[in-house]
């Protein structure tokens, strides 16, 4: 069975500092990994995905994520945080062909950027 | 504009009533999904459909029903059998097929049942 974990409920960062939001996963076979962001009372917005290839994936709004197969992790990063990055972030995983287009979402990490 | 619309944004119902949430997409996507979001629990899959006139139960389908008569539409009915229906409901769509393409989400419907 596939699963995804976001070990931190909340991450607090000062504006201008680098940020990391952690995600670990468990799938049988090759993983397909995603990051989404949700602003209050809104739907989720797609940020980036890893399917195959380069372990460092670049996405929207200056975010990037690093796939680490040995640690089964897919942490979201940004070199310099903005107050406007404050939101709820979800990591998601799919086991690929074995589970068609089903995606499992983590419980979310609330990112708070202080001015 | 291309996208997914959900209506209404807020919905209030009395316990024991069935209620239908609307989801429409003009992205020409084959696959559509319904999720339920509760505080601190992330998103849980209720139903999904990969093609017109076909749909599958997700992880928490009990007390819910869906139909997929048109490619563009995937309405969700919350029945009186759903024990705890108050939640934020999100509809999503994706290209579909055998690969897990990214999903695009609607703005959500917040359902309150009293």
mmCIF file with all atom_site columns, C-alpha atoms in Angstrom:
data_model
loop_
_atom_site.group_PDB
_atom_site.id
_atom_site.type_symbol
_atom_site.label_atom_id
_atom_site.label_alt_id
_atom_site.label_comp_id
_atom_site.label_asym_id
_atom_site.label_entity_id
_atom_site.label_seq_id
_atom_site.pdbx_PDB_ins_code
_atom_site.Cartn_x
_atom_site.Cartn_y
_atom_site.Cartn_z
_atom_site.occupancy
_atom_site.B_iso_or_equiv
_atom_site.pdbx_formal_charge
_atom_site.auth_seq_id
_atom_site.auth_comp_id
_atom_site.auth_asym_id
_atom_site.auth_atom_id
_atom_site.pdbx_PDB_model_num
ATOM 1   C CA . UNK A 1 1   ? 0.000   0.000  0.000   1.00 0.00 ? 1   UNK A CA 1
ATOM 2   C CA . UNK A 1 2   ? 1.169   3.493  -0.680  1.00 0.00 ? 2   UNK A CA 1
ATOM 3   C CA . UNK A 1 3   ? 1.416   6.169  1.975   1.00 0.00 ? 3   UNK A CA 1
ATOM 4   C CA . UNK A 1 4   ? 2.865   9.605  2.518   1.00 0.00 ? 4   UNK A CA 1
ATOM 5   C CA . UNK A 1 5   ? 3.877   11.381 5.713   1.00 0.00 ? 5   UNK A CA 1
ATOM 6   C CA . UNK A 1 6   ? 4.440   15.020 6.507   1.00 0.00 ? 6   UNK A CA 1
ATOM 7   C CA . UNK A 1 7   ? 6.098   14.921 9.931   1.00 0.00 ? 7   UNK A CA 1
ATOM 8   C CA . UNK A 1 8   ? 5.623   18.612 10.765  1.00 0.00 ? 8   UNK A CA 1
ATOM 9   C CA . UNK A 1 9   ? 2.190   20.115 11.336  1.00 0.00 ? 9   UNK A CA 1
ATOM 10  C CA . UNK A 1 10  ? 3.656   23.620 11.230  1.00 0.00 ? 10  UNK A CA 1
ATOM 11  C CA . UNK A 1 11  ? 6.843   25.251 9.984   1.00 0.00 ? 11  UNK A CA 1
ATOM 12  C CA . UNK A 1 12  ? 7.761   28.804 10.954  1.00 0.00 ? 12  UNK A CA 1
ATOM 13  C CA . UNK A 1 13  ? 10.349  30.755 8.976   1.00 0.00 ? 13  UNK A CA 1
ATOM 14  C CA . UNK A 1 14  ? 11.449  34.379 8.850   1.00 0.00 ? 14  UNK A CA 1
ATOM 15  C CA . UNK A 1 15  ? 11.012  36.194 5.561   1.00 0.00 ? 15  UNK A CA 1
ATOM 16  C CA . UNK A 1 16  ? 14.122  35.995 3.420   1.00 0.00 ? 16  UNK A CA 1
ATOM 17  C CA . UNK A 1 17  ? 15.350  32.769 5.032   1.00 0.00 ? 17  UNK A CA 1
ATOM 18  C CA . UNK A 1 18  ? 15.365  29.415 3.241   1.00 0.00 ? 18  UNK A CA 1
ATOM 19  C CA . UNK A 1 19  ? 12.466  27.077 3.936   1.00 0.00 ? 19  UNK A CA 1
ATOM 20  C CA . UNK A 1 20  ? 12.026  23.331 3.882   1.00 0.00 ? 20  UNK A CA 1
ATOM 21  C CA . UNK A 1 21  ? 8.792   21.367 4.201   1.00 0.00 ? 21  UNK A CA 1
ATOM 22  C CA . UNK A 1 22  ? 9.409   17.674 4.732   1.00 0.00 ? 22  UNK A CA 1
ATOM 23  C CA . UNK A 1 23  ? 7.734   14.700 3.076   1.00 0.00 ? 23  UNK A CA 1
ATOM 24  C CA . UNK A 1 24  ? 8.457   10.981 3.144   1.00 0.00 ? 24  UNK A CA 1
ATOM 25  C CA . UNK A 1 25  ? 6.662   8.299  1.204   1.00 0.00 ? 25  UNK A CA 1
ATOM 26  C CA . UNK A 1 26  ? 6.158   4.576  0.838   1.00 0.00 ? 26  UNK A CA 1
ATOM 27  C CA . UNK A 1 27  ? 5.137   2.894  -2.421  1.00 0.00 ? 27  UNK A CA 1
ATOM 28  C CA . UNK A 1 28  ? 5.774   -0.355 -4.182  1.00 0.00 ? 28  UNK A CA 1
ATOM 29  C CA . UNK A 1 29  ? 7.548   0.386  -7.402  1.00 0.00 ? 29  UNK A CA 1
ATOM 30  C CA . UNK A 1 30  ? 8.551   3.761  -8.739  1.00 0.00 ? 30  UNK A CA 1
ATOM 31  C CA . UNK A 1 31  ? 6.886   6.726  -7.053  1.00 0.00 ? 31  UNK A CA 1
ATOM 32  C CA . UNK A 1 32  ? 5.142   9.640  -8.651  1.00 0.00 ? 32  UNK A CA 1
ATOM 33  C CA . UNK A 1 33  ? 5.395   12.580 -6.233  1.00 0.00 ? 33  UNK A CA 1
ATOM 34  C CA . UNK A 1 34  ? 3.574   15.897 -6.077  1.00 0.00 ? 34  UNK A CA 1
ATOM 35  C CA . UNK A 1 35  ? 3.416   19.084 -4.031  1.00 0.00 ? 35  UNK A CA 1
ATOM 36  C CA . UNK A 1 36  ? 0.304   21.226 -3.776  1.00 0.00 ? 36  UNK A CA 1
ATOM 37  C CA . UNK A 1 37  ? -0.438  24.469 -1.944  1.00 0.00 ? 37  UNK A CA 1
ATOM 38  C CA . UNK A 1 38  ? -3.757  25.554 -0.440  1.00 0.00 ? 38  UNK A CA 1
ATOM 39  C CA . UNK A 1 39  ? -4.702  29.080 0.566   1.00 0.00 ? 39  UNK A CA 1
ATOM 40  C CA . UNK A 1 40  ? -7.550  29.605 3.085   1.00 0.00 ? 40  UNK A CA 1
ATOM 41  C CA . UNK A 1 41  ? -10.961 28.408 1.878   1.00 0.00 ? 41  UNK A CA 1
ATOM 42  C CA . UNK A 1 42  ? -9.591  27.615 -1.565  1.00 0.00 ? 42  UNK A CA 1
ATOM 43  C CA . UNK A 1 43  ? -8.869  24.513 -3.594  1.00 0.00 ? 43  UNK A CA 1
ATOM 44  C CA . UNK A 1 44  ? -5.390  23.064 -3.964  1.00 0.00 ? 44  UNK A CA 1
ATOM 45  C CA . UNK A 1 45  ? -2.949  24.440 -6.526  1.00 0.00 ? 45  UNK A CA 1
ATOM 46  C CA . UNK A 1 46  ? -0.362  22.221 -8.184  1.00 0.00 ? 46  UNK A CA 1
ATOM 47  C CA . UNK A 1 47  ? 3.254   23.294 -7.504  1.00 0.00 ? 47  UNK A CA 1
ATOM 48  C CA . UNK A 1 48  ? 5.483   20.597 -8.949  1.00 0.00 ? 48  UNK A CA 1
ATOM 49  C CA . UNK A 1 49  ? 5.904   16.884 -9.569  1.00 0.00 ? 49  UNK A CA 1
ATOM 50  C CA . UNK A 1 50  ? 8.566   14.204 -9.845  1.00 0.00 ? 50  UNK A CA 1
ATOM 51  C CA . UNK A 1 51  ? 8.060   11.382 -12.308 1.00 0.00 ? 51  UNK A CA 1
ATOM 52  C CA . UNK A 1 52  ? 11.553  10.403 -13.362 1.00 0.00 ? 52  UNK A CA 1
ATOM 53  C CA . UNK A 1 53  ? 14.877  11.981 -14.270 1.00 0.00 ? 53  UNK A CA 1
ATOM 54  C CA . UNK A 1 54  ? 16.642  14.789 -12.424 1.00 0.00 ? 54  UNK A CA 1
ATOM 55  C CA . UNK A 1 55  ? 16.263  14.497 -8.649  1.00 0.00 ? 55  UNK A CA 1
ATOM 56  C CA . UNK A 1 56  ? 15.836  18.267 -8.270  1.00 0.00 ? 56  UNK A CA 1
ATOM 57  C CA . UNK A 1 57  ? 12.481  19.414 -9.589  1.00 0.00 ? 57  UNK A CA 1
ATOM 58  C CA . UNK A 1 58  ? 11.644  23.078 -10.096 1.00 0.00 ? 58  UNK A CA 1
ATOM 59  C CA . UNK A 1 59  ? 8.087   24.335 -9.842  1.00 0.00 ? 59  UNK A CA 1
ATOM 60  C CA . UNK A 1 60  ? 5.884   27.375 -9.514  1.00 0.00 ? 60  UNK A CA 1
ATOM 61  C CA . UNK A 1 61  ? 6.581   30.480 -7.393  1.00 0.00 ? 61  UNK A CA 1
ATOM 62  C CA . UNK A 1 62  ? 10.290  29.659 -6.962  1.00 0.00 ? 62  UNK A CA 1
ATOM 63  C CA . UNK A 1 63  ? 9.698   26.351 -5.181  1.00 0.00 ? 63  UNK A CA 1
ATOM 64  C CA . UNK A 1 64  ? 11.740  23.250 -5.816  1.00 0.00 ? 64  UNK A CA 1
ATOM 65  C CA . UNK A 1 65  ? 11.784  19.740 -4.389  1.00 0.00 ? 65  UNK A CA 1
ATOM 66  C CA . UNK A 1 66  ? 14.499  17.155 -4.049  1.00 0.00 ? 66  UNK A CA 1
ATOM 67  C CA . UNK A 1 67  ? 13.759  13.481 -4.629  1.00 0.00 ? 67  UNK A CA 1
ATOM 68  C CA . UNK A 1 68  ? 15.899  11.171 -2.505  1.00 0.00 ? 68  UNK A CA 1
ATOM 69  C CA . UNK A 1 69  ? 15.274  7.527  -3.268  1.00 0.00 ? 69  UNK A CA 1
ATOM 70  C CA . UNK A 1 70  ? 17.453  6.091  -0.498  1.00 0.00 ? 70  UNK A CA 1
ATOM 71  C CA . UNK A 1 71  ? 15.680  8.178  2.145   1.00 0.00 ? 71  UNK A CA 1
ATOM 72  C CA . UNK A 1 72  ? 12.275  7.900  0.416   1.00 0.00 ? 72  UNK A CA 1
ATOM 73  C CA . UNK A 1 73  ? 11.866  11.640 0.780   1.00 0.00 ? 73  UNK A CA 1
ATOM 74  C CA . UNK A 1 74  ? 10.629  14.495 -1.370  1.00 0.00 ? 74  UNK A CA 1
ATOM 75  C CA . UNK A 1 75  ? 11.213  17.690 0.610   1.00 0.00 ? 75  UNK A CA 1
ATOM 76  C CA . UNK A 1 76  ? 9.901   21.013 -0.660  1.00 0.00 ? 76  UNK A CA 1
ATOM 77  C CA . UNK A 1 77  ? 12.363  23.914 -0.595  1.00 0.00 ? 77  UNK A CA 1
ATOM 78  C CA . UNK A 1 78  ? 12.674  27.583 -1.404  1.00 0.00 ? 78  UNK A CA 1
ATOM 79  C CA . UNK A 1 79  ? 15.882  29.615 -1.078  1.00 0.00 ? 79  UNK A CA 1
ATOM 80  C CA . UNK A 1 80  ? 14.218  32.797 0.203   1.00 0.00 ? 80  UNK A CA 1
ATOM 81  C CA . UNK A 1 81  ? 10.772  32.771 1.821   1.00 0.00 ? 81  UNK A CA 1
ATOM 82  C CA . UNK A 1 82  ? 8.098   35.399 1.229   1.00 0.00 ? 82  UNK A CA 1
ATOM 83  C CA . UNK A 1 83  ? 5.246   36.311 3.554   1.00 0.00 ? 83  UNK A CA 1
ATOM 84  C CA . UNK A 1 84  ? 2.911   35.408 0.691   1.00 0.00 ? 84  UNK A CA 1
ATOM 85  C CA . UNK A 1 85  ? 4.199   31.810 0.855   1.00 0.00 ? 85  UNK A CA 1
ATOM 86  C CA . UNK A 1 86  ? 2.233   31.343 4.073   1.00 0.00 ? 86  UNK A CA 1
ATOM 87  C CA . UNK A 1 87  ? -0.277  28.582 3.321   1.00 0.00 ? 87  UNK A CA 1
ATOM 88  C CA . UNK A 1 88  ? -1.019  24.886 3.786   1.00 0.00 ? 88  UNK A CA 1
ATOM 89  C CA . UNK A 1 89  ? 1.222   22.555 1.803   1.00 0.00 ? 89  UNK A CA 1
ATOM 90  C CA . UNK A 1 90  ? 0.381   18.993 0.810   1.00 0.00 ? 90  UNK A CA 1
ATOM 91  C CA . UNK A 1 91  ? 2.697   16.290 -0.415  1.00 0.00 ? 91  UNK A CA 1
ATOM 92  C CA . UNK A 1 92  ? 1.101   13.520 -2.478  1.00 0.00 ? 92  UNK A CA 1
ATOM 93  C CA . UNK A 1 93  ? 2.215   10.207 -3.919  1.00 0.00 ? 93  UNK A CA 1
ATOM 94  C CA . UNK A 1 94  ? 1.018   7.674  -6.412  1.00 0.00 ? 94  UNK A CA 1
ATOM 95  C CA . UNK A 1 95  ? 2.380   4.231  -7.062  1.00 0.00 ? 95  UNK A CA 1
ATOM 96  C CA . UNK A 1 96  ? 2.050   4.689  -10.809 1.00 0.00 ? 96  UNK A CA 1
ATOM 97  C CA . UNK A 1 97  ? 0.570   2.044  -13.041 1.00 0.00 ? 97  UNK A CA 1
ATOM 98  C CA . UNK A 1 98  ? -0.456  -0.234 -10.223 1.00 0.00 ? 98  UNK A CA 1
ATOM 99  C CA . UNK A 1 99  ? -2.913  2.310  -8.896  1.00 0.00 ? 99  UNK A CA 1
ATOM 100 C CA . UNK A 1 100 ? -3.916  4.131  -12.058 1.00 0.00 ? 100 UNK A CA 1
ATOM 101 C CA . UNK A 1 101 ? -4.520  7.775  -11.342 1.00 0.00 ? 101 UNK A CA 1
ATOM 102 C CA . UNK A 1 102 ? -5.193  7.532  -7.592  1.00 0.00 ? 102 UNK A CA 1
ATOM 103 C CA . UNK A 1 103 ? -3.090  9.889  -5.526  1.00 0.00 ? 103 UNK A CA 1
ATOM 104 C CA . UNK A 1 104 ? -2.659  9.739  -1.748  1.00 0.00 ? 104 UNK A CA 1
ATOM 105 C CA . UNK A 1 105 ? -2.269  13.053 0.055   1.00 0.00 ? 105 UNK A CA 1
ATOM 106 C CA . UNK A 1 106 ? -0.359  13.761 3.235   1.00 0.00 ? 106 UNK A CA 1
ATOM 107 C CA . UNK A 1 107 ? -2.010  15.476 6.180   1.00 0.00 ? 107 UNK A CA 1
ATOM 108 C CA . UNK A 1 108 ? -0.532  18.853 5.289   1.00 0.00 ? 108 UNK A CA 1
ATOM 109 C CA . UNK A 1 109 ? 2.023   21.239 6.769   1.00 0.00 ? 109 UNK A CA 1
ATOM 110 C CA . UNK A 1 110 ? 1.101   24.791 7.647   1.00 0.00 ? 110 UNK A CA 1
ATOM 111 C CA . UNK A 1 111 ? 3.859   27.170 6.590   1.00 0.00 ? 111 UNK A CA 1
ATOM 112 C CA . UNK A 1 112 ? 4.001   30.499 8.377   1.00 0.00 ? 112 UNK A CA 1
ATOM 113 C CA . UNK A 1 113 ? 6.413   33.185 7.176   1.00 0.00 ? 113 UNK A CA 1
ATOM 114 C CA . UNK A 1 114 ? 6.943   36.068 9.600   1.00 0.00 ? 114 UNK A CA 1
ATOM 115 C CA . UNK A 1 115 ? 7.964   39.498 8.266   1.00 0.00 ? 115 UNK A CA 1
ATOM 116 C CA . UNK B 2 1   ? -11.374 30.594 -18.872 1.00 0.00 ? 1   UNK B CA 1
ATOM 117 C CA . UNK B 2 2   ? -10.471 26.956 -18.425 1.00 0.00 ? 2   UNK B CA 1
ATOM 118 C CA . UNK B 2 3   ? -11.001 25.410 -15.035 1.00 0.00 ? 3   UNK B CA 1
ATOM 119 C CA . UNK B 2 4   ? -13.172 23.633 -12.528 1.00 0.00 ? 4   UNK B CA 1
ATOM 120 C CA . UNK B 2 5   ? -16.200 25.181 -10.926 1.00 0.00 ? 5   UNK B CA 1
ATOM 121 C CA . UNK B 2 6   ? -17.961 24.018 -7.812  1.00 0.00 ? 6   UNK B CA 1
ATOM 122 C CA . UNK B 2 7   ? -21.237 25.347 -6.561  1.00 0.00 ? 7   UNK B CA 1
ATOM 123 C CA . UNK B 2 8   ? -22.359 26.535 -4.188  1.00 0.00 ? 8   UNK B CA 1
ATOM 124 C CA . UNK B 2 9   ? -19.402 27.794 -2.143  1.00 0.00 ? 9   UNK B CA 1
ATOM 125 C CA . UNK B 2 10  ? -21.307 27.396 1.132   1.00 0.00 ? 10  UNK B CA 1
ATOM 126 C CA . UNK B 2 11  ? -24.184 24.988 1.727   1.00 0.00 ? 11  UNK B CA 1
ATOM 127 C CA . UNK B 2 12  ? -26.314 24.492 4.809   1.00 0.00 ? 12  UNK B CA 1
ATOM 128 C CA . UNK B 2 13  ? -28.634 21.542 5.327   1.00 0.00 ? 13  UNK B CA 1
ATOM 129 C CA . UNK B 2 14  ? -30.668 19.949 8.056   1.00 0.00 ? 14  UNK B CA 1
ATOM 130 C CA . UNK B 2 15  ? -29.757 16.495 9.262   1.00 0.00 ? 15  UNK B CA 1
ATOM 131 C CA . UNK B 2 16  ? -31.591 13.791 7.340   1.00 0.00 ? 16  UNK B CA 1
ATOM 132 C CA . UNK B 2 17  ? -31.645 15.642 4.023   1.00 0.00 ? 17  UNK B CA 1
ATOM 133 C CA . UNK B 2 18  ? -29.766 14.564 0.940   1.00 0.00 ? 18  UNK B CA 1
ATOM 134 C CA . UNK B 2 19  ? -27.737 17.270 -0.778  1.00 0.00 ? 19  UNK B CA 1
ATOM 135 C CA . UNK B 2 20  ? -25.998 17.388 -4.161  1.00 0.00 ? 20  UNK B CA 1
ATOM 136 C CA . UNK B 2 21  ? -22.743 19.246 -4.773  1.00 0.00 ? 21  UNK B CA 1
ATOM 137 C CA . UNK B 2 22  ? -21.995 20.385 -8.300  1.00 0.00 ? 22  UNK B CA 1
ATOM 138 C CA . UNK B 2 23  ? -18.667 20.004 -10.104 1.00 0.00 ? 23  UNK B CA 1
ATOM 139 C CA . UNK B 2 24  ? -18.073 21.078 -13.709 1.00 0.00 ? 24  UNK B CA 1
ATOM 140 C CA . UNK B 2 25  ? -14.851 21.206 -15.723 1.00 0.00 ? 25  UNK B CA 1
ATOM 141 C CA . UNK B 2 26  ? -14.040 22.565 -19.178 1.00 0.00 ? 26  UNK B CA 1
ATOM 142 C CA . UNK B 2 27  ? -10.489 21.225 -19.318 1.00 0.00 ? 27  UNK B CA 1
ATOM 143 C CA . UNK B 2 28  ? -11.502 18.225 -21.446 1.00 0.00 ? 28  UNK B CA 1
ATOM 144 C CA . UNK B 2 29  ? -10.138 15.949 -18.726 1.00 0.00 ? 29  UNK B CA 1
ATOM 145 C CA . UNK B 2 30  ? -11.185 12.312 -18.639 1.00 0.00 ? 30  UNK B CA 1
ATOM 146 C CA . UNK B 2 31  ? -10.702 11.730 -14.905 1.00 0.00 ? 31  UNK B CA 1
ATOM 147 C CA . UNK B 2 32  ? -12.573 13.439 -12.091 1.00 0.00 ? 32  UNK B CA 1
ATOM 148 C CA . UNK B 2 33  ? -12.384 13.058 -8.323  1.00 0.00 ? 33  UNK B CA 1
ATOM 149 C CA . UNK B 2 34  ? -14.166 14.000 -5.120  1.00 0.00 ? 34  UNK B CA 1
ATOM 150 C CA . UNK B 2 35  ? -12.284 14.551 -1.879  1.00 0.00 ? 35  UNK B CA 1
ATOM 151 C CA . UNK B 2 36  ? -13.325 15.415 1.611   1.00 0.00 ? 36  UNK B CA 1
ATOM 152 C CA . UNK B 2 37  ? -11.090 17.652 3.735   1.00 0.00 ? 37  UNK B CA 1
ATOM 153 C CA . UNK B 2 38  ? -11.311 17.762 7.510   1.00 0.00 ? 38  UNK B CA 1
ATOM 154 C CA . UNK B 2 39  ? -8.986  19.788 9.747   1.00 0.00 ? 39  UNK B CA 1
ATOM 155 C CA . UNK B 2 40  ? -5.677  18.023 10.333  1.00 0.00 ? 40  UNK B CA 1
ATOM 156 C CA . UNK B 2 41  ? -6.581  15.035 8.152   1.00 0.00 ? 41  UNK B CA 1
ATOM 157 C CA . UNK B 2 42  ? -5.555  16.101 4.699   1.00 0.00 ? 42  UNK B CA 1
ATOM 158 C CA . UNK B 2 43  ? -7.659  14.976 1.762   1.00 0.00 ? 43  UNK B CA 1
ATOM 159 C CA . UNK B 2 44  ? -9.542  11.704 1.654   1.00 0.00 ? 44  UNK B CA 1
ATOM 160 C CA . UNK B 2 45  ? -10.816 10.255 -1.617  1.00 0.00 ? 45  UNK B CA 1
ATOM 161 C CA . UNK B 2 46  ? -14.570 9.667  -1.800  1.00 0.00 ? 46  UNK B CA 1
ATOM 162 C CA . UNK B 2 47  ? -15.158 8.631  -5.417  1.00 0.00 ? 47  UNK B CA 1
ATOM 163 C CA . UNK B 2 48  ? -13.344 8.904  -8.703  1.00 0.00 ? 48  UNK B CA 1
ATOM 164 C CA . UNK B 2 49  ? -14.210 8.446  -12.336 1.00 0.00 ? 49  UNK B CA 1
ATOM 165 C CA . UNK B 2 50  ? -11.794 7.761  -15.158 1.00 0.00 ? 50  UNK B CA 1
ATOM 166 C CA . UNK B 2 51  ? -14.331 7.798  -17.946 1.00 0.00 ? 51  UNK B CA 1
ATOM 167 C CA . UNK B 2 52  ? -17.943 8.721  -18.615 1.00 0.00 ? 52  UNK B CA 1
ATOM 168 C CA . UNK B 2 53  ? -20.512 6.311  -17.177 1.00 0.00 ? 53  UNK B CA 1
ATOM 169 C CA . UNK B 2 54  ? -17.939 4.665  -14.930 1.00 0.00 ? 54  UNK B CA 1
ATOM 170 C CA . UNK B 2 55  ? -16.786 5.452  -11.407 1.00 0.00 ? 55  UNK B CA 1
ATOM 171 C CA . UNK B 2 56  ? -15.090 3.730  -8.479  1.00 0.00 ? 56  UNK B CA 1
ATOM 172 C CA . UNK B 2 57  ? -15.323 4.032  -4.726  1.00 0.00 ? 57  UNK B CA 1
ATOM 173 C CA . UNK B 2 58  ? -12.493 5.729  -2.944  1.00 0.00 ? 58  UNK B CA 1
ATOM 174 C CA . UNK B 2 59  ? -11.455 5.281  0.659   1.00 0.00 ? 59  UNK B CA 1
ATOM 175 C CA . UNK B 2 60  ? -14.551 6.791  2.305   1.00 0.00 ? 60  UNK B CA 1
ATOM 176 C CA . UNK B 2 61  ? -17.457 6.202  -0.109  1.00 0.00 ? 61  UNK B CA 1
ATOM 177 C CA . UNK B 2 62  ? -20.066 5.165  2.472   1.00 0.00 ? 62  UNK B CA 1
ATOM 178 C CA . UNK B 2 63  ? -22.948 7.621  2.601   1.00 0.00 ? 63  UNK B CA 1
ATOM 179 C CA . UNK B 2 64  ? -22.054 9.239  -0.729  1.00 0.00 ? 64  UNK B CA 1
ATOM 180 C CA . UNK B 2 65  ? -23.134 8.659  -4.329  1.00 0.00 ? 65  UNK B CA 1
ATOM 181 C CA . UNK B 2 66  ? -21.998 10.041 -7.688  1.00 0.00 ? 66  UNK B CA 1
ATOM 182 C CA . UNK B 2 67  ? -22.883 9.972  -11.372 1.00 0.00 ? 67  UNK B CA 1
ATOM 183 C CA . UNK B 2 68  ? -20.844 10.654 -14.499 1.00 0.00 ? 68  UNK B CA 1
ATOM 184 C CA . UNK B 2 69  ? -23.273 11.071 -17.360 1.00 0.00 ? 69  UNK B CA 1
ATOM 185 C CA . UNK B 2 70  ? -21.211 13.741 -19.086 1.00 0.00 ? 70  UNK B CA 1
ATOM 186 C CA . UNK B 2 71  ? -17.474 14.228 -19.375 1.00 0.00 ? 71  UNK B CA 1
ATOM 187 C CA . UNK B 2 72  ? -17.744 17.732 -17.962 1.00 0.00 ? 72  UNK B CA 1
ATOM 188 C CA . UNK B 2 73  ? -19.823 16.955 -14.896 1.00 0.00 ? 73  UNK B CA 1
ATOM 189 C CA . UNK B 2 74  ? -19.334 14.828 -11.775 1.00 0.00 ? 74  UNK B CA 1
ATOM 190 C CA . UNK B 2 75  ? -21.960 15.673 -9.121  1.00 0.00 ? 75  UNK B CA 1
ATOM 191 C CA . UNK B 2 76  ? -21.671 14.304 -5.596  1.00 0.00 ? 76  UNK B CA 1
ATOM 192 C CA . UNK B 2 77  ? -24.694 13.502 -3.446  1.00 0.00 ? 77  UNK B CA 1
ATOM 193 C CA . UNK B 2 78  ? -24.233 13.449 0.297   1.00 0.00 ? 78  UNK B CA 1
ATOM 194 C CA . UNK B 2 79  ? -26.978 11.193 1.611   1.00 0.00 ? 79  UNK B CA 1
ATOM 195 C CA . UNK B 2 80  ? -28.593 11.050 5.014   1.00 0.00 ? 80  UNK B CA 1
ATOM 196 C CA . UNK B 2 81  ? -26.612 7.845  5.617   1.00 0.00 ? 81  UNK B CA 1
ATOM 197 C CA . UNK B 2 82  ? -23.361 9.812  5.898   1.00 0.00 ? 82  UNK B CA 1
ATOM 198 C CA . UNK B 2 83  ? -22.752 9.971  9.647   1.00 0.00 ? 83  UNK B CA 1
ATOM 199 C CA . UNK B 2 84  ? -20.651 13.123 9.751   1.00 0.00 ? 84  UNK B CA 1
ATOM 200 C CA . UNK B 2 85  ? -21.238 15.129 6.568   1.00 0.00 ? 85  UNK B CA 1
ATOM 201 C CA . UNK B 2 86  ? -20.019 18.553 7.713   1.00 0.00 ? 86  UNK B CA 1
ATOM 202 C CA . UNK B 2 87  ? -16.750 19.133 5.852   1.00 0.00 ? 87  UNK B CA 1
ATOM 203 C CA . UNK B 2 88  ? -15.017 20.952 3.006   1.00 0.00 ? 88  UNK B CA 1
ATOM 204 C CA . UNK B 2 89  ? -15.551 19.090 -0.276  1.00 0.00 ? 89  UNK B CA 1
ATOM 205 C CA . UNK B 2 90  ? -13.104 19.389 -3.157  1.00 0.00 ? 90  UNK B CA 1
ATOM 206 C CA . UNK B 2 91  ? -13.581 18.285 -6.735  1.00 0.00 ? 91  UNK B CA 1
ATOM 207 C CA . UNK B 2 92  ? -10.599 17.706 -9.011  1.00 0.00 ? 92  UNK B CA 1
ATOM 208 C CA . UNK B 2 93  ? -9.854  16.559 -12.531 1.00 0.00 ? 93  UNK B CA 1
ATOM 209 C CA . UNK B 2 94  ? -6.861  15.240 -14.430 1.00 0.00 ? 94  UNK B CA 1
ATOM 210 C CA . UNK B 2 95  ? -5.991  14.077 -17.925 1.00 0.00 ? 95  UNK B CA 1
ATOM 211 C CA . UNK B 2 96  ? -6.474  10.498 -16.786 1.00 0.00 ? 96  UNK B CA 1
ATOM 212 C CA . UNK B 2 97  ? -5.149  7.309  -18.289 1.00 0.00 ? 97  UNK B CA 1
ATOM 213 C CA . UNK B 2 98  ? -2.683  4.944  -16.701 1.00 0.00 ? 98  UNK B CA 1
ATOM 214 C CA . UNK B 2 99  ? -0.238  7.571  -15.501 1.00 0.00 ? 99  UNK B CA 1
ATOM 215 C CA . UNK B 2 100 ? -0.989  9.720  -12.436 1.00 0.00 ? 100 UNK B CA 1
ATOM 216 C CA . UNK B 2 101 ? -1.038  13.165 -13.953 1.00 0.00 ? 101 UNK B CA 1
ATOM 217 C CA . UNK B 2 102 ? -1.380  16.153 -11.658 1.00 0.00 ? 102 UNK B CA 1
ATOM 218 C CA . UNK B 2 103 ? -4.876  17.010 -10.556 1.00 0.00 ? 103 UNK B CA 1
ATOM 219 C CA . UNK B 2 104 ? -6.534  20.392 -10.892 1.00 0.00 ? 104 UNK B CA 1
ATOM 220 C CA . UNK B 2 105 ? -8.874  21.432 -8.115  1.00 0.00 ? 105 UNK B CA 1
ATOM 221 C CA . UNK B 2 106 ? -12.034 23.465 -7.886  1.00 0.00 ? 106 UNK B CA 1
ATOM 222 C CA . UNK B 2 107 ? -12.519 26.129 -5.180  1.00 0.00 ? 107 UNK B CA 1
ATOM 223 C CA . UNK B 2 108 ? -14.442 23.759 -2.906  1.00 0.00 ? 108 UNK B CA 1
ATOM 224 C CA . UNK B 2 109 ? -17.864 23.633 -1.236  1.00 0.00 ? 109 UNK B CA 1
ATOM 225 C CA . UNK B 2 110 ? -18.150 23.960 2.521   1.00 0.00 ? 110 UNK B CA 1
ATOM 226 C CA . UNK B 2 111 ? -21.100 21.876 3.700   1.00 0.00 ? 111 UNK B CA 1
ATOM 227 C CA . UNK B 2 112 ? -22.582 22.380 7.134   1.00 0.00 ? 112 UNK B CA 1
ATOM 228 C CA . UNK B 2 113 ? -25.246 19.995 8.386   1.00 0.00 ? 113 UNK B CA 1
ATOM 229 C CA . UNK B 2 114 ? -27.096 20.778 11.605  1.00 0.00 ? 114 UNK B CA 1
#
